[in-house]
């Protein structure tokens, strides 16, 4: 079956530090990959996505590249801000015939001034 | 734009009581979902619906029932609440999954405590 594994949190960084949150996946076929973000007290919202190998998704300074050879989709940001403090979820959609996304367990990021 | 609206936002129940959580979306989405979120467990799918009048079980369906009588509404019921159902519940909707429209729109959640 499909699965998504994220690095354990919580992650605490100082403002302007570099961020990496690791995500690896197991899936049949050619899944689409996503990062969702959950700010305190809110529901999840889509941050970025990539639909095929070597695609790079980007949004709000965050980037992730779909690496089929390593089955990975690591999230990166060059300089984090306090406002980036949130829980980040990696997810996949296995494609035609699927009806649901498979989510990782989430990684909590705290950015301190 | 309302998007996905969940009611209530907070609820406290006693063991054995029943309740219904309401999810409404105004985006004409076919697919709707109920998730629960627990510390260290991430999001777990309870039930989902791929269209009006249809429902299906997700990963953790026991103790819950759902109904999708109208396309815009997806109801989650707890017939006899248990402390293990203390959680934050999220509703989500989508145009479709597996069809190139994978974006999920989430509600803001319902915090449920069962004493």
Short mmCIF file of C-alpha atoms in Angstrom, two decimals:
data_model
loop_
_atom_site.label_atom_id
_atom_site.label_comp_id
_atom_site.label_asym_id
_atom_site.label_seq_id
_atom_site.Cartn_x
_atom_site.Cartn_y
_atom_site.Cartn_z
CA UNK A 1 0.00 0.00 0.00
CA UNK A 2 0.88 3.67 -0.12
CA UNK A 3 2.73 5.31 2.74
CA UNK A 4 4.47 8.57 3.57
CA UNK A 5 7.23 8.94 6.12
CA UNK A 6 8.26 12.32 7.49
CA UNK A 7 11.06 13.27 9.80
CA UNK A 8 10.08 13.34 13.44
CA UNK A 9 9.57 16.70 15.02
CA UNK A 10 9.37 19.08 16.59
CA UNK A 11 11.89 21.21 14.75
CA UNK A 12 12.99 24.48 16.34
CA UNK A 13 14.94 27.02 14.29
CA UNK A 14 16.07 30.58 14.69
CA UNK A 15 14.71 33.19 12.32
CA UNK A 16 16.54 33.27 8.96
CA UNK A 17 17.85 29.70 9.39
CA UNK A 18 17.67 27.15 6.58
CA UNK A 19 14.87 24.61 6.78
CA UNK A 20 14.71 21.03 5.52
CA UNK A 21 11.90 18.64 6.36
CA UNK A 22 12.47 15.19 4.94
CA UNK A 23 9.72 13.18 3.29
CA UNK A 24 9.96 9.78 1.63
CA UNK A 25 7.17 7.75 0.14
CA UNK A 26 6.14 4.28 -0.98
CA UNK A 27 3.62 4.01 -3.77
CA UNK A 28 2.80 2.05 -6.87
CA UNK A 29 2.81 3.81 -10.18
CA UNK A 30 3.51 7.51 -10.49
CA UNK A 31 2.00 9.44 -7.60
CA UNK A 32 1.51 13.17 -7.27
CA UNK A 33 3.18 14.64 -4.18
CA UNK A 34 2.10 17.48 -1.93
CA UNK A 35 3.03 19.55 1.06
CA UNK A 36 0.22 20.88 3.21
CA UNK A 37 0.65 23.38 6.06
CA UNK A 38 -1.47 23.78 9.19
CA UNK A 39 -1.20 27.05 11.09
CA UNK A 40 -2.26 27.07 14.75
CA UNK A 41 -6.01 26.72 15.18
CA UNK A 42 -6.67 26.23 11.48
CA UNK A 43 -7.28 23.46 8.97
CA UNK A 44 -4.67 22.29 6.50
CA UNK A 45 -4.01 24.20 3.31
CA UNK A 46 -2.05 23.23 0.23
CA UNK A 47 1.44 24.71 0.20
CA UNK A 48 2.88 23.20 -2.98
CA UNK A 49 2.71 20.17 -5.22
CA UNK A 50 4.57 18.24 -7.93
CA UNK A 51 2.91 15.83 -10.31
CA UNK A 52 5.83 14.09 -12.02
CA UNK A 53 9.45 13.15 -11.51
CA UNK A 54 11.95 16.04 -11.39
CA UNK A 55 9.16 18.60 -11.02
CA UNK A 56 9.81 21.31 -8.46
CA UNK A 57 6.90 22.74 -6.52
CA UNK A 58 7.33 26.15 -4.96
CA UNK A 59 5.30 28.67 -2.99
CA UNK A 60 5.97 31.39 -0.38
CA UNK A 61 9.72 30.71 -0.53
CA UNK A 62 9.28 26.96 0.07
CA UNK A 63 10.46 24.42 -2.49
CA UNK A 64 10.35 20.65 -2.92
CA UNK A 65 11.62 18.52 -5.78
CA UNK A 66 10.04 15.20 -6.78
CA UNK A 67 12.91 12.67 -6.77
CA UNK A 68 11.73 9.36 -8.16
CA UNK A 69 15.12 7.66 -7.80
CA UNK A 70 15.16 8.29 -4.03
CA UNK A 71 11.35 8.33 -3.60
CA UNK A 72 11.65 11.63 -1.78
CA UNK A 73 10.00 15.05 -1.70
CA UNK A 74 11.92 17.07 0.88
CA UNK A 75 10.65 20.52 1.82
CA UNK A 76 13.18 23.37 1.95
CA UNK A 77 13.24 27.07 2.65
CA UNK A 78 16.31 29.23 2.62
CA UNK A 79 15.37 31.66 5.39
CA UNK A 80 12.49 30.91 7.76
CA UNK A 81 10.39 33.51 9.52
CA UNK A 82 8.44 33.38 12.76
CA UNK A 83 5.26 33.32 10.66
CA UNK A 84 6.34 29.95 9.19
CA UNK A 85 5.73 28.27 12.56
CA UNK A 86 3.20 25.55 11.76
CA UNK A 87 2.77 21.82 11.23
CA UNK A 88 3.81 20.57 7.79
CA UNK A 89 2.34 17.45 6.20
CA UNK A 90 3.69 15.54 3.24
CA UNK A 91 1.07 13.67 1.19
CA UNK A 92 0.64 11.66 -1.97
CA UNK A 93 -2.08 10.79 -4.44
CA UNK A 94 -1.46 7.50 -6.18
CA UNK A 95 -3.38 8.54 -9.26
CA UNK A 96 -6.33 7.27 -11.24
CA UNK A 97 -8.63 5.10 -9.19
CA UNK A 98 -7.63 6.53 -5.84
CA UNK A 99 -10.11 8.49 -3.78
CA UNK A 100 -7.97 9.81 -0.99
CA UNK A 101 -4.64 11.37 -0.21
CA UNK A 102 -2.17 9.51 1.99
CA UNK A 103 -0.69 11.84 4.63
CA UNK A 104 2.46 11.66 6.70
CA UNK A 105 2.19 12.24 10.43
CA UNK A 106 3.24 15.87 10.25
CA UNK A 107 6.28 17.80 11.42
CA UNK A 108 5.88 20.71 13.79
CA UNK A 109 8.12 23.68 13.08
CA UNK A 110 8.73 26.44 15.60
CA UNK A 111 10.73 29.51 14.54
CA UNK A 112 12.06 31.71 17.31
CA UNK A 113 13.13 35.36 16.88
CA UNK B 1 -16.02 32.88 0.15
CA UNK B 2 -17.12 30.50 2.90
CA UNK B 3 -15.33 27.42 1.52
CA UNK B 4 -15.70 24.54 4.01
CA UNK B 5 -17.63 25.32 7.19
CA UNK B 6 -17.75 23.01 10.20
CA UNK B 7 -20.15 23.26 13.11
CA UNK B 8 -19.77 23.23 16.03
CA UNK B 9 -16.22 24.43 16.69
CA UNK B 10 -16.08 23.00 20.20
CA UNK B 11 -18.09 20.37 22.03
CA UNK B 12 -17.86 18.47 25.27
CA UNK B 13 -19.76 15.20 25.60
CA UNK B 14 -20.25 12.65 28.33
CA UNK B 15 -19.52 9.01 27.58
CA UNK B 16 -22.48 7.43 25.85
CA UNK B 17 -23.97 10.65 24.49
CA UNK B 18 -24.55 11.11 20.79
CA UNK B 19 -23.91 14.03 18.51
CA UNK B 20 -23.64 15.06 14.86
CA UNK B 21 -20.95 17.19 13.30
CA UNK B 22 -21.99 19.14 10.24
CA UNK B 23 -19.77 19.99 7.30
CA UNK B 24 -20.96 22.29 4.53
CA UNK B 25 -19.10 23.33 1.37
CA UNK B 26 -20.15 25.89 -1.20
CA UNK B 27 -17.70 24.96 -3.97
CA UNK B 28 -19.86 22.30 -5.64
CA UNK B 29 -17.24 19.66 -4.83
CA UNK B 30 -18.05 16.01 -5.41
CA UNK B 31 -15.66 14.53 -2.85
CA UNK B 32 -15.92 15.10 0.89
CA UNK B 33 -13.94 13.65 3.78
CA UNK B 34 -13.90 13.39 7.56
CA UNK B 35 -10.53 13.13 9.30
CA UNK B 36 -9.49 13.00 12.91
CA UNK B 37 -6.21 14.47 14.12
CA UNK B 38 -4.50 13.17 17.22
CA UNK B 39 -1.05 13.98 18.64
CA UNK B 40 1.63 11.80 17.08
CA UNK B 41 -0.87 10.14 14.74
CA UNK B 42 -1.25 12.77 12.06
CA UNK B 43 -4.45 12.75 10.05
CA UNK B 44 -6.52 9.61 9.85
CA UNK B 45 -9.41 9.22 7.46
CA UNK B 46 -12.71 8.21 9.08
CA UNK B 47 -15.18 8.15 6.17
CA UNK B 48 -15.43 9.76 2.79
CA UNK B 49 -17.93 10.36 0.01
CA UNK B 50 -17.38 10.58 -3.72
CA UNK B 51 -20.82 11.98 -4.46
CA UNK B 52 -24.28 12.70 -3.17
CA UNK B 53 -25.85 9.61 -1.66
CA UNK B 54 -22.57 7.66 -1.46
CA UNK B 55 -20.27 7.01 1.49
CA UNK B 56 -17.29 4.75 2.14
CA UNK B 57 -15.14 3.71 5.08
CA UNK B 58 -11.71 5.11 5.63
CA UNK B 59 -8.91 4.00 7.93
CA UNK B 60 -10.70 4.38 11.29
CA UNK B 61 -14.49 4.12 10.73
CA UNK B 62 -15.55 2.25 13.88
CA UNK B 63 -17.86 4.19 16.18
CA UNK B 64 -18.81 6.71 13.48
CA UNK B 65 -21.53 6.97 10.86
CA UNK B 66 -21.90 9.43 8.00
CA UNK B 67 -24.49 10.64 5.57
CA UNK B 68 -24.37 12.66 2.34
CA UNK B 69 -28.00 13.40 1.56
CA UNK B 70 -27.13 16.67 -0.16
CA UNK B 71 -24.07 17.34 -2.26
CA UNK B 72 -23.00 20.31 -0.16
CA UNK B 73 -23.33 18.62 3.25
CA UNK B 74 -21.48 15.75 4.89
CA UNK B 75 -22.56 14.74 8.38
CA UNK B 76 -20.49 12.77 10.88
CA UNK B 77 -22.36 11.04 13.69
CA UNK B 78 -21.22 9.55 16.96
CA UNK B 79 -23.97 7.27 18.29
CA UNK B 80 -22.39 6.52 21.68
CA UNK B 81 -19.36 8.67 22.38
CA UNK B 82 -16.28 7.18 24.03
CA UNK B 83 -13.24 8.92 25.56
CA UNK B 84 -11.12 7.44 22.73
CA UNK B 85 -13.05 9.71 20.36
CA UNK B 86 -11.64 12.82 21.98
CA UNK B 87 -9.91 14.46 19.05
CA UNK B 88 -9.91 17.32 16.58
CA UNK B 89 -12.12 16.53 13.60
CA UNK B 90 -11.57 18.04 10.18
CA UNK B 91 -13.83 18.01 7.18
CA UNK B 92 -12.38 18.45 3.71
CA UNK B 93 -13.67 18.61 0.17
CA UNK B 94 -12.22 18.28 -3.31
CA UNK B 95 -13.22 18.39 -6.95
CA UNK B 96 -11.75 14.90 -7.21
CA UNK B 97 -8.76 12.81 -6.24
CA UNK B 98 -6.81 10.79 -8.75
CA UNK B 99 -8.10 12.95 -11.56
CA UNK B 100 -5.54 15.74 -11.57
CA UNK B 101 -7.54 17.88 -9.14
CA UNK B 102 -6.06 16.73 -5.89
CA UNK B 103 -6.30 19.91 -3.83
CA UNK B 104 -8.16 19.38 -0.59
CA UNK B 105 -9.95 22.29 1.04
CA UNK B 106 -10.19 21.92 4.82
CA UNK B 107 -12.54 23.33 7.40
CA UNK B 108 -11.15 24.90 10.57
CA UNK B 109 -11.88 21.88 12.74
CA UNK B 110 -14.06 20.76 15.63
CA UNK B 111 -12.46 20.16 19.01
CA UNK B 112 -14.39 17.31 20.68
CA UNK B 113 -13.81 16.16 24.24
CA UNK B 114 -15.53 13.08 25.61
CA UNK B 115 -15.48 12.79 29.38
#
